[in-house]
JSON list of C-alpha atoms and ligand atoms in Angstrom, two decimals:
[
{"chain": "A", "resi": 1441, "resn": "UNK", "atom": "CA", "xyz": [-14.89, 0.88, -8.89]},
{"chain": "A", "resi": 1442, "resn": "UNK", "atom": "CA", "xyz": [-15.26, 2.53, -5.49]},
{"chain": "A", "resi": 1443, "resn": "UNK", "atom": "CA", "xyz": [-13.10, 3.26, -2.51]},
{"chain": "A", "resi": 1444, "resn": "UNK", "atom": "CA", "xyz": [-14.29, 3.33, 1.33]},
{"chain": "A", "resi": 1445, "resn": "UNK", "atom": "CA", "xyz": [-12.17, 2.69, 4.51]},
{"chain": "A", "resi": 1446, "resn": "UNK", "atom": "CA", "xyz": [-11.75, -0.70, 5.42]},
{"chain": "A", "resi": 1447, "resn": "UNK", "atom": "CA", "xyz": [-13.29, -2.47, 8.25]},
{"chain": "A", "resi": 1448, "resn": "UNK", "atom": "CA", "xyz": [-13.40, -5.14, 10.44]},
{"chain": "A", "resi": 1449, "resn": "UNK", "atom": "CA", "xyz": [-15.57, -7.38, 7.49]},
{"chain": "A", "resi": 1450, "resn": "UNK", "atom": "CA", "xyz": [-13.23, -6.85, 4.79]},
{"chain": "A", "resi": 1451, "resn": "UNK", "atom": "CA", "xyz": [-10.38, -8.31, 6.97]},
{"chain": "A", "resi": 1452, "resn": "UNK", "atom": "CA", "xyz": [-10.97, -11.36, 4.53]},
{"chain": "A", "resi": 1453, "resn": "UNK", "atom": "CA", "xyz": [-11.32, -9.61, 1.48]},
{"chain": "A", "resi": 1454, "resn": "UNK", "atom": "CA", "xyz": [-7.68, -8.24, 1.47]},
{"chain": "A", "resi": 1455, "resn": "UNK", "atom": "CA", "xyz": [-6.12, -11.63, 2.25]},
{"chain": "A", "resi": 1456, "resn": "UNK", "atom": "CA", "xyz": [-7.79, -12.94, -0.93]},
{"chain": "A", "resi": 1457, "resn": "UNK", "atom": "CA", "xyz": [-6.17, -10.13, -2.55]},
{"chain": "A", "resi": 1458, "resn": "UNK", "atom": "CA", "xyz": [-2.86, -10.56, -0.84]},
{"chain": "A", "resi": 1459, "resn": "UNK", "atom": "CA", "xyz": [-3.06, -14.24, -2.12]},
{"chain": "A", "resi": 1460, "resn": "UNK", "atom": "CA", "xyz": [-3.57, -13.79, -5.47]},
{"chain": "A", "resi": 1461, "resn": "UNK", "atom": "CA", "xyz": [-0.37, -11.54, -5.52]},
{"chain": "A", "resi": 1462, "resn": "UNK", "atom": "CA", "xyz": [1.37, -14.37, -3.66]},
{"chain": "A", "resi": 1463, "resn": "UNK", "atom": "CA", "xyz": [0.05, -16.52, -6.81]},
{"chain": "A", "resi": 1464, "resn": "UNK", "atom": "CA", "xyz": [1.08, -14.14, -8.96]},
{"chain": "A", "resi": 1465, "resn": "UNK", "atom": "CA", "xyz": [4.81, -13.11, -8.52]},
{"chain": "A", "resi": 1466, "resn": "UNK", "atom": "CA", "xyz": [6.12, -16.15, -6.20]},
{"chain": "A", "resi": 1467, "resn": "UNK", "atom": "CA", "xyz": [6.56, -13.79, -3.28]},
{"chain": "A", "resi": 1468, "resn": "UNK", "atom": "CA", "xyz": [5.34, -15.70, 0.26]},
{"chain": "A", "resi": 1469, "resn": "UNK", "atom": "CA", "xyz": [4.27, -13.11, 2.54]},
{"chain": "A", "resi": 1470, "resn": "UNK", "atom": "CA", "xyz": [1.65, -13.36, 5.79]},
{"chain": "A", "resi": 1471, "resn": "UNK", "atom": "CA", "xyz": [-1.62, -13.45, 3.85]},
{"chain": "A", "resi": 1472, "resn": "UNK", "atom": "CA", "xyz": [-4.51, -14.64, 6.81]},
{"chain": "A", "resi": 1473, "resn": "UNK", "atom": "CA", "xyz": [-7.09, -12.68, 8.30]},
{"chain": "A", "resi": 1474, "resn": "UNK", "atom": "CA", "xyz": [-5.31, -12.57, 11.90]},
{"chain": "A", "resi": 1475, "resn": "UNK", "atom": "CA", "xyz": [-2.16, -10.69, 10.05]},
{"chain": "A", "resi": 1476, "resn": "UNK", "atom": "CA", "xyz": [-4.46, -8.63, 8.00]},
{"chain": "A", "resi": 1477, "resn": "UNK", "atom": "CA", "xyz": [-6.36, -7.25, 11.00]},
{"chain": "A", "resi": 1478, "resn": "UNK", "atom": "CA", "xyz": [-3.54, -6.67, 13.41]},
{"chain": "A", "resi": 1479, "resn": "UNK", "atom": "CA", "xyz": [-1.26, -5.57, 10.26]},
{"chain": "A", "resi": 1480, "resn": "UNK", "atom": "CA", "xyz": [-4.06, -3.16, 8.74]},
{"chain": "A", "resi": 1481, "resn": "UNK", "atom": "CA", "xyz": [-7.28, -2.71, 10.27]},
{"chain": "A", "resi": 1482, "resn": "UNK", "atom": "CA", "xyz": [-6.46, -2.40, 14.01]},
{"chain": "A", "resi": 1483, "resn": "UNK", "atom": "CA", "xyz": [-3.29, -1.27, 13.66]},
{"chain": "A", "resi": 1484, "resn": "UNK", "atom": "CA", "xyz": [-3.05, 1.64, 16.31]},
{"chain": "A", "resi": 1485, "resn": "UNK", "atom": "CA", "xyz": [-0.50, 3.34, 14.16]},
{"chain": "A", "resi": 1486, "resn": "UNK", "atom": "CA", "xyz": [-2.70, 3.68, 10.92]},
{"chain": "A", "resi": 1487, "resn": "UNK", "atom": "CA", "xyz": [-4.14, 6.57, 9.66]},
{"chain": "A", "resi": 1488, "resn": "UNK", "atom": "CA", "xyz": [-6.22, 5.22, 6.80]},
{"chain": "A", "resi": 1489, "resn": "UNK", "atom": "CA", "xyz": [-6.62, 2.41, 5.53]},
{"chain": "A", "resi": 1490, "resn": "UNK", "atom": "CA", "xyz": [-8.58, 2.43, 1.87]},
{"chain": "A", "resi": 1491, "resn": "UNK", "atom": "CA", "xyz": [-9.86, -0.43, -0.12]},
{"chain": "A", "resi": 1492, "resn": "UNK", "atom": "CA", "xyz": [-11.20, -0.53, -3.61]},
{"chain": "A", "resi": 1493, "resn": "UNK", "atom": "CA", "xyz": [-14.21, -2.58, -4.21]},
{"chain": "A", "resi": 1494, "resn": "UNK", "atom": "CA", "xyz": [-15.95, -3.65, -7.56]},
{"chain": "A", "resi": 1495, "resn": "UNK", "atom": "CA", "xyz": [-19.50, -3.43, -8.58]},
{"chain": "A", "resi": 1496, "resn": "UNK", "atom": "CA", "xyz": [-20.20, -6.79, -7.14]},
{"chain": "A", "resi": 1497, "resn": "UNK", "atom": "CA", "xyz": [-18.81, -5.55, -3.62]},
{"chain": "A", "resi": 1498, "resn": "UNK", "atom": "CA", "xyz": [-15.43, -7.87, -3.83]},
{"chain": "A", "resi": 1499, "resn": "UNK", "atom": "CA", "xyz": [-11.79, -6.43, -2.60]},
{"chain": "A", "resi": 1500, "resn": "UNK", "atom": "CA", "xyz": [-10.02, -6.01, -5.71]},
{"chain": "A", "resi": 1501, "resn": "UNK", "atom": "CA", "xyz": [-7.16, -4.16, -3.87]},
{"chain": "A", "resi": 1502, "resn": "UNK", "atom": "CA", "xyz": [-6.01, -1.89, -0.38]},
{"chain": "A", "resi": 1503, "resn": "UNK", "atom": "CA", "xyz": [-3.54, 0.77, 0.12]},
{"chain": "A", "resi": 1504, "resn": "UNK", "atom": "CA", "xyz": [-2.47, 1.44, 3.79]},
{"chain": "A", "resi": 1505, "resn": "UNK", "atom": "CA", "xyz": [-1.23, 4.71, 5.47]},
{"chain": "A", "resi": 1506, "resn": "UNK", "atom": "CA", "xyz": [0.86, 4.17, 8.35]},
{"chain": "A", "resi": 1507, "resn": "UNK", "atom": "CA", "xyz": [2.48, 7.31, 11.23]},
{"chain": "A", "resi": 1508, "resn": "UNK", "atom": "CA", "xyz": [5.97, 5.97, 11.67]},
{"chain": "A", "resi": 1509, "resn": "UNK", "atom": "CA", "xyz": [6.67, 5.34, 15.21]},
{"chain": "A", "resi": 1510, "resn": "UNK", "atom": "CA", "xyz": [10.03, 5.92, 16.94]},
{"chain": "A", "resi": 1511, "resn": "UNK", "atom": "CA", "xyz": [11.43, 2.55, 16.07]},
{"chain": "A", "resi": 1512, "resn": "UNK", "atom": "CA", "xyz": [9.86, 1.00, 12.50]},
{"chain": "A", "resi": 1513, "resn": "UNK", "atom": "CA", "xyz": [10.89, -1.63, 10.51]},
{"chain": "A", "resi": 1514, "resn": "UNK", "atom": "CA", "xyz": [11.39, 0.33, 7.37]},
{"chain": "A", "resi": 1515, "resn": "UNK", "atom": "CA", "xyz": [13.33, 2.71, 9.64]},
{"chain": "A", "resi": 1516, "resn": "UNK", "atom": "CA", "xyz": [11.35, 5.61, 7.96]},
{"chain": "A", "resi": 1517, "resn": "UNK", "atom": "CA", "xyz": [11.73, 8.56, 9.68]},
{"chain": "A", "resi": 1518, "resn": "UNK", "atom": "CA", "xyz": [9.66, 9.31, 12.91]},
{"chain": "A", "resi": 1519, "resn": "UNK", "atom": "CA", "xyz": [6.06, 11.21, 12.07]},
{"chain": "A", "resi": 1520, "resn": "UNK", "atom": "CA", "xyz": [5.93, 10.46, 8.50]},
{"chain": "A", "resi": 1521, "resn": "UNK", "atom": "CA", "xyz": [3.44, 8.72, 6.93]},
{"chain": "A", "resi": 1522, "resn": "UNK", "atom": "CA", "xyz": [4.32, 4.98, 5.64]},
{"chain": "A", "resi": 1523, "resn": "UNK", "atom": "CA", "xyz": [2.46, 3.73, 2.75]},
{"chain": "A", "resi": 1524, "resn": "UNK", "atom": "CA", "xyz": [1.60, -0.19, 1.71]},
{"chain": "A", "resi": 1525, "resn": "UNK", "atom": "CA", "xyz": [-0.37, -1.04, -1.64]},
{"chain": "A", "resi": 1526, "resn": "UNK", "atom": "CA", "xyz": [-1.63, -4.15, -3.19]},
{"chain": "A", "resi": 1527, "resn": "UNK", "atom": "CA", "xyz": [-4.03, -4.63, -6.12]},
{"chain": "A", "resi": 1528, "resn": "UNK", "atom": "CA", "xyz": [-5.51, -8.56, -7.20]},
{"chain": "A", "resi": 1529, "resn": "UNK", "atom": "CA", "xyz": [-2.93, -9.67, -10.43]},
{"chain": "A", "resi": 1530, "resn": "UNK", "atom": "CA", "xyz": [-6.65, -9.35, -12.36]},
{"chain": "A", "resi": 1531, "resn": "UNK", "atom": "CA", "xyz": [-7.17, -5.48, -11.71]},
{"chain": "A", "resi": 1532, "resn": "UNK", "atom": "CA", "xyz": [-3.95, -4.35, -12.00]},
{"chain": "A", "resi": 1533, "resn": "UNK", "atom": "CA", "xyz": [-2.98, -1.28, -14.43]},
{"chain": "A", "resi": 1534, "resn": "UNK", "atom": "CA", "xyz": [-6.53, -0.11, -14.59]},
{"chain": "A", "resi": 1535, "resn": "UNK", "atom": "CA", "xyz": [-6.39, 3.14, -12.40]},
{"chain": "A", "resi": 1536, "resn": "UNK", "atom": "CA", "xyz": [-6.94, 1.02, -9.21]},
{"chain": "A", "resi": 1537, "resn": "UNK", "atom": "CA", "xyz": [-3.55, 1.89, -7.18]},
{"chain": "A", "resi": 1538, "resn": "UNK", "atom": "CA", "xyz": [-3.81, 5.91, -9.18]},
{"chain": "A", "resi": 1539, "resn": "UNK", "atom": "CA", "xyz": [-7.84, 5.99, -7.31]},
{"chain": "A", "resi": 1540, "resn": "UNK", "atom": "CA", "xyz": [-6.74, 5.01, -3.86]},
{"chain": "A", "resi": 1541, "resn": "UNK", "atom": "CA", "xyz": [-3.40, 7.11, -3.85]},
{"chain": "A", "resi": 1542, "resn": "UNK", "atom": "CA", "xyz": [-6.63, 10.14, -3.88]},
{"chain": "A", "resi": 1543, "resn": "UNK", "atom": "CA", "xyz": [-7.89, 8.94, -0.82]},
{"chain": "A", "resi": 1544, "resn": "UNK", "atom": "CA", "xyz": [-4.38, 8.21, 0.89]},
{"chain": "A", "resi": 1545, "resn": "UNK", "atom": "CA", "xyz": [-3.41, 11.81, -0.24]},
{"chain": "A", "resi": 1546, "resn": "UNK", "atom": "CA", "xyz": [-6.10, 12.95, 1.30]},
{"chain": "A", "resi": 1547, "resn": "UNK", "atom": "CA", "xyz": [-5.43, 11.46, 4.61]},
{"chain": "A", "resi": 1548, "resn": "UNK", "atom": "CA", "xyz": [-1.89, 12.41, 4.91]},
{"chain": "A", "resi": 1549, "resn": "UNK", "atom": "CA", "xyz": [-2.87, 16.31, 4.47]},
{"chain": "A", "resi": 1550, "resn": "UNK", "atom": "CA", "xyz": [-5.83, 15.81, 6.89]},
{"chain": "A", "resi": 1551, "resn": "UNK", "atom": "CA", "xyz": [-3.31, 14.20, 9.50]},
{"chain": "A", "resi": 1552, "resn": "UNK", "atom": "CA", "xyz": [-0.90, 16.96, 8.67]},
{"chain": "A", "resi": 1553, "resn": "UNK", "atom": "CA", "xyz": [2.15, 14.57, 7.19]},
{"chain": "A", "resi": 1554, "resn": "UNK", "atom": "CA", "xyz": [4.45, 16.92, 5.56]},
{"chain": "A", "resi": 1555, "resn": "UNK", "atom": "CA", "xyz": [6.23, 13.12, 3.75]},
{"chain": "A", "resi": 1556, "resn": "UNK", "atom": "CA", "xyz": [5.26, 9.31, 3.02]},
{"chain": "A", "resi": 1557, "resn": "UNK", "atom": "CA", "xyz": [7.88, 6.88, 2.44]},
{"chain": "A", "resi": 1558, "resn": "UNK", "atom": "CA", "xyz": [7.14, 3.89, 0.40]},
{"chain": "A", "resi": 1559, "resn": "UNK", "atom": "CA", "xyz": [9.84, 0.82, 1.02]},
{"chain": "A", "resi": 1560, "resn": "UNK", "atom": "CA", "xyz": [10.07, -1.36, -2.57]},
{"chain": "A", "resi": 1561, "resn": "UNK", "atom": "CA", "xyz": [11.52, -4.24, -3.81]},
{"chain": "A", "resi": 1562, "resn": "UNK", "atom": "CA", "xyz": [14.45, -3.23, -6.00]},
{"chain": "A", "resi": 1563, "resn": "UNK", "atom": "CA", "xyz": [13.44, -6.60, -7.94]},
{"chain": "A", "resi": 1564, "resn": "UNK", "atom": "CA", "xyz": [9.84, -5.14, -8.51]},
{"chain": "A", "resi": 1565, "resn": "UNK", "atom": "CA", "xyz": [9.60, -2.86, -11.52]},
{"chain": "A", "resi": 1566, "resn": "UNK", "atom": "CA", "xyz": [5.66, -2.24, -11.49]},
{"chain": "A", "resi": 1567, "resn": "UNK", "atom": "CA", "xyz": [5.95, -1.31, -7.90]},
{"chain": "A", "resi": 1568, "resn": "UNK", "atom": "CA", "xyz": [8.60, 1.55, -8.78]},
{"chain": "A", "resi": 1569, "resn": "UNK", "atom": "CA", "xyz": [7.26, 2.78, -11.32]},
{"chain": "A", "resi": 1570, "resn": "UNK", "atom": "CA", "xyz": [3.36, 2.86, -10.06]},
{"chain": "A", "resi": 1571, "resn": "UNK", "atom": "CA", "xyz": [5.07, 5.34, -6.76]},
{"chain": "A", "resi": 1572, "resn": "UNK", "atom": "CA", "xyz": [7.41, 7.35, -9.39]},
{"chain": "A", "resi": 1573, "resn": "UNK", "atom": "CA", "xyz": [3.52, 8.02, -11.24]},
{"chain": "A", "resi": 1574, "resn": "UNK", "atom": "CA", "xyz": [2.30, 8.87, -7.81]},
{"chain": "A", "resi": 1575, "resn": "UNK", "atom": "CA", "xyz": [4.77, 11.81, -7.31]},
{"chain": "A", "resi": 1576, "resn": "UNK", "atom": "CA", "xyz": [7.04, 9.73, -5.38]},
{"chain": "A", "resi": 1577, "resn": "UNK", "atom": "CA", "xyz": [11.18, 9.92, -5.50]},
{"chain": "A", "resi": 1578, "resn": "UNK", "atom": "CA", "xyz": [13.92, 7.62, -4.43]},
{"chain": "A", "resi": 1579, "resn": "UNK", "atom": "CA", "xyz": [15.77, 8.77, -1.35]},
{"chain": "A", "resi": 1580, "resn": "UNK", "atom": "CA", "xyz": [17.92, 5.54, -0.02]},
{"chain": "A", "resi": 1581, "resn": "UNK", "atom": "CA", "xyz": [18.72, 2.59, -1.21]},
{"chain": "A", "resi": 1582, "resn": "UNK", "atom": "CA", "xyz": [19.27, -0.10, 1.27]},
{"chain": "A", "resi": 1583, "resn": "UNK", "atom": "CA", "xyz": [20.15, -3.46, -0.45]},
{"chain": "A", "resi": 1584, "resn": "UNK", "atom": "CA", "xyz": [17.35, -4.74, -2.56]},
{"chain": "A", "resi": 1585, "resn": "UNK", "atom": "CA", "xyz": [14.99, -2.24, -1.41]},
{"chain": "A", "resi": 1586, "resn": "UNK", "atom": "CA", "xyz": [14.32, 1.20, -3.01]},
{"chain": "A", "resi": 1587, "resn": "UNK", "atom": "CA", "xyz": [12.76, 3.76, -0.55]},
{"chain": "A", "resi": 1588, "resn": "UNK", "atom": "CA", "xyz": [10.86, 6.40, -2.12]},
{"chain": "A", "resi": 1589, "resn": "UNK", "atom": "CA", "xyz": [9.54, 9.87, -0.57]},
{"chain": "A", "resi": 1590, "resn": "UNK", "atom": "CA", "xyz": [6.68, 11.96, -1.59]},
{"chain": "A", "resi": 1591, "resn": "UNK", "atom": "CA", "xyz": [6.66, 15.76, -0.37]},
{"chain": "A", "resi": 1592, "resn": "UNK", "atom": "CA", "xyz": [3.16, 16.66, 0.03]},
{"chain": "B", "resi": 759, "resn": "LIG", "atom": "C1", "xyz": [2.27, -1.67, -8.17]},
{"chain": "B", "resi": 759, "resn": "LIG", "atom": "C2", "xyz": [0.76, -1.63, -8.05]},
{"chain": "B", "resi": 759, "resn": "LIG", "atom": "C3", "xyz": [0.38, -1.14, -6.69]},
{"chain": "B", "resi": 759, "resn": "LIG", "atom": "C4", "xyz": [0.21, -0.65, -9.12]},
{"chain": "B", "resi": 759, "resn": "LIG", "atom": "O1", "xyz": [-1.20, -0.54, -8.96]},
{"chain": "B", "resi": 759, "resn": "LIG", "atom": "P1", "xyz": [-2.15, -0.43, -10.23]},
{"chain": "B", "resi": 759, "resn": "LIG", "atom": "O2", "xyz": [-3.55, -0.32, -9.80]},
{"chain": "B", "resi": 759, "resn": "LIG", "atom": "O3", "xyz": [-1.82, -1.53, -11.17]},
{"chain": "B", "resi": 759, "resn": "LIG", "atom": "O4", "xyz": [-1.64, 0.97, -10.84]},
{"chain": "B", "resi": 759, "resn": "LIG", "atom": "P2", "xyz": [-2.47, 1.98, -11.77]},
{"chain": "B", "resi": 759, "resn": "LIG", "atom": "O5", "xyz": [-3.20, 1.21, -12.81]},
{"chain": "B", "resi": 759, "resn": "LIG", "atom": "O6", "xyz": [-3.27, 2.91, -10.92]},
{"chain": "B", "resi": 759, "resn": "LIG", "atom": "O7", "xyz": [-1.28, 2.77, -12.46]},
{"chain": "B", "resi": 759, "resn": "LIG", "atom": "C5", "xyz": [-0.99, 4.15, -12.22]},
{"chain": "B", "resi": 759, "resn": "LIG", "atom": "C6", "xyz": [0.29, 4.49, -12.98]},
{"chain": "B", "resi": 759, "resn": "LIG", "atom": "O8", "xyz": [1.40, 3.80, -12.38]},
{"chain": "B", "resi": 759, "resn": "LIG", "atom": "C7", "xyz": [2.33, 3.39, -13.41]},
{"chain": "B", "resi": 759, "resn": "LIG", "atom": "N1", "xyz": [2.36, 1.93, -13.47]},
{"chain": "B", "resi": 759, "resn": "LIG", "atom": "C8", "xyz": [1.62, 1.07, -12.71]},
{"chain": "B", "resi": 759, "resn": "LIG", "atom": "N2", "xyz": [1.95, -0.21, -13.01]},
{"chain": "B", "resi": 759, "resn": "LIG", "atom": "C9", "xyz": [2.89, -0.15, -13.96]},
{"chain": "B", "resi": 759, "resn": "LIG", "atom": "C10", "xyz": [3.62, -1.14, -14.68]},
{"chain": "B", "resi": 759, "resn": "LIG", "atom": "N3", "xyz": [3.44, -2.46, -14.46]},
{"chain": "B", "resi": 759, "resn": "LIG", "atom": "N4", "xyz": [4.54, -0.73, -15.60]},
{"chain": "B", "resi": 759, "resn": "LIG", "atom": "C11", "xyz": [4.73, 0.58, -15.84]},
{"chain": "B", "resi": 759, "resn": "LIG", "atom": "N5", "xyz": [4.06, 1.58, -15.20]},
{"chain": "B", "resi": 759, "resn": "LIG", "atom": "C12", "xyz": [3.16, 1.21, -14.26]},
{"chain": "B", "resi": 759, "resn": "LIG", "atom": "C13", "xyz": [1.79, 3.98, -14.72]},
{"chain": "B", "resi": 759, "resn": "LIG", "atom": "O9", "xyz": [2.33, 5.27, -14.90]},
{"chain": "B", "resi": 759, "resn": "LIG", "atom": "C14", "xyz": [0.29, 4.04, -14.42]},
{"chain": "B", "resi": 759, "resn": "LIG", "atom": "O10", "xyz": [-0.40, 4.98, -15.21]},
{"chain": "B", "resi": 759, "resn": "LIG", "atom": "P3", "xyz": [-0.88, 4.57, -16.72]},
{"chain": "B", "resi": 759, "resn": "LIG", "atom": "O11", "xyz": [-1.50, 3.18, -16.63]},
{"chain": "B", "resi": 759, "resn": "LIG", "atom": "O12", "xyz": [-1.85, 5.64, -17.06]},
{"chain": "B", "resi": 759, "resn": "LIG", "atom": "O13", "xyz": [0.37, 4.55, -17.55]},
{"chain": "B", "resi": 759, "resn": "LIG", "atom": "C15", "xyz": [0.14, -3.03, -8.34]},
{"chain": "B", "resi": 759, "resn": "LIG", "atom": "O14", "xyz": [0.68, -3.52, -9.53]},
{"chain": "B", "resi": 759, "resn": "LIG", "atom": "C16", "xyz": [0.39, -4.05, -7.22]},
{"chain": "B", "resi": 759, "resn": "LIG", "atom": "O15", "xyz": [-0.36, -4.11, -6.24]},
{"chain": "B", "resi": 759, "resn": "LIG", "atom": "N6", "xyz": [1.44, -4.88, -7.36]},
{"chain": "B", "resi": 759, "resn": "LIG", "atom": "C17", "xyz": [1.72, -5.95, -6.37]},
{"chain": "B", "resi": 759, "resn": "LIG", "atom": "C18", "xyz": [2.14, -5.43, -5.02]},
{"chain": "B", "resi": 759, "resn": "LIG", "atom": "C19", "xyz": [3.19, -4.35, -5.11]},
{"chain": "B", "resi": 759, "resn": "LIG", "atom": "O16", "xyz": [4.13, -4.49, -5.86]},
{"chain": "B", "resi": 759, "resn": "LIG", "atom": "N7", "xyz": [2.98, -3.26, -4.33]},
{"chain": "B", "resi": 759, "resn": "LIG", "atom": "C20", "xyz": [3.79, -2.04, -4.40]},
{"chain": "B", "resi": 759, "resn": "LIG", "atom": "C21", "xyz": [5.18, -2.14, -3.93]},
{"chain": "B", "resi": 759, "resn": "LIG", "atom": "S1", "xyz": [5.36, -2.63, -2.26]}
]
């Protein structure tokens, strides 16, 4: 398993992976390669945006690292860093989302974010637990949603 930054080419790639999640818990979410570009790749307020691939080249999962502008939809606080991660149902609790959080780590300390806020499900106990392993603690609860910090 490897990680680079995504580019334009793997714009495809990730919506695969977004649709097997889709597949996988019932969730619907914007999966197509439009929303994955403007959402992800040319997204003027990322800072990194990481994808694992495996040996056969194939997007087996992404994790995004957002600035938070002024006015977000998570409401995060302005200037820290907003993270996003999804892994295919198939690679999932096998160090995938633990060997990108290296990579989004190191991004956040290059761009000088002092925080990253991660905004979960409530209803998603794999999600919370995977940021708690990351180093990451709840700080608000808004209904449904647990929003977790990590001091870096
Ligand atoms: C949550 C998610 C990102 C975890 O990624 P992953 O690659 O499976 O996680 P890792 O294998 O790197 O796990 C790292 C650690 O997180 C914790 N963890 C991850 N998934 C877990 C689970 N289902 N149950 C309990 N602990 C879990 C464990 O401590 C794990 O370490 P260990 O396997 O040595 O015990 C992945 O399951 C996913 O993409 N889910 C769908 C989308 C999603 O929920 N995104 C996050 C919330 S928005």
């Amino acid at each position: 398993m490897e990680t680079r930054a995504a580019s334009v080419d793997d714009a495809e790639g990730m919506g695969q992976v977004l649709r097997e999640i889709i597949e996988h818990t019932g969730r619907q979410r914007p999966h197509d390669v439009e929303f994955v570009m403007g959402r992800y790749i040319t997204n003027p307020t990322s800072i990194r945006c990481t994808i694992a691939i495996d040996e056969a080249g194939n997007v087996v999962g992404f994790q995004s690292l957002k600035k938070a502008a002024a006015e977000n939809p998570y409401d995060t606080p302005e200037g820290w860093g907003i993270i996003g991660t999804h892994i295919s149902p198939k690679f999932q609790r096998q160090g995938v989302g633990k060997l990108l959080f290296l990579s989004t780590r190191e991004a956040a300390l290059q761009a000088g974010l002092e925080k990253i806020d991660a905004y979960i499900g409530a209803d998603n106990p794999s999600g919370l637990k995977y940021y708690d392993a990351m180093g990451f603690q709840t700080y608000r609860t808004p209904e449904g949603i647990v929003q977790k910090v990590c001091s870096l």
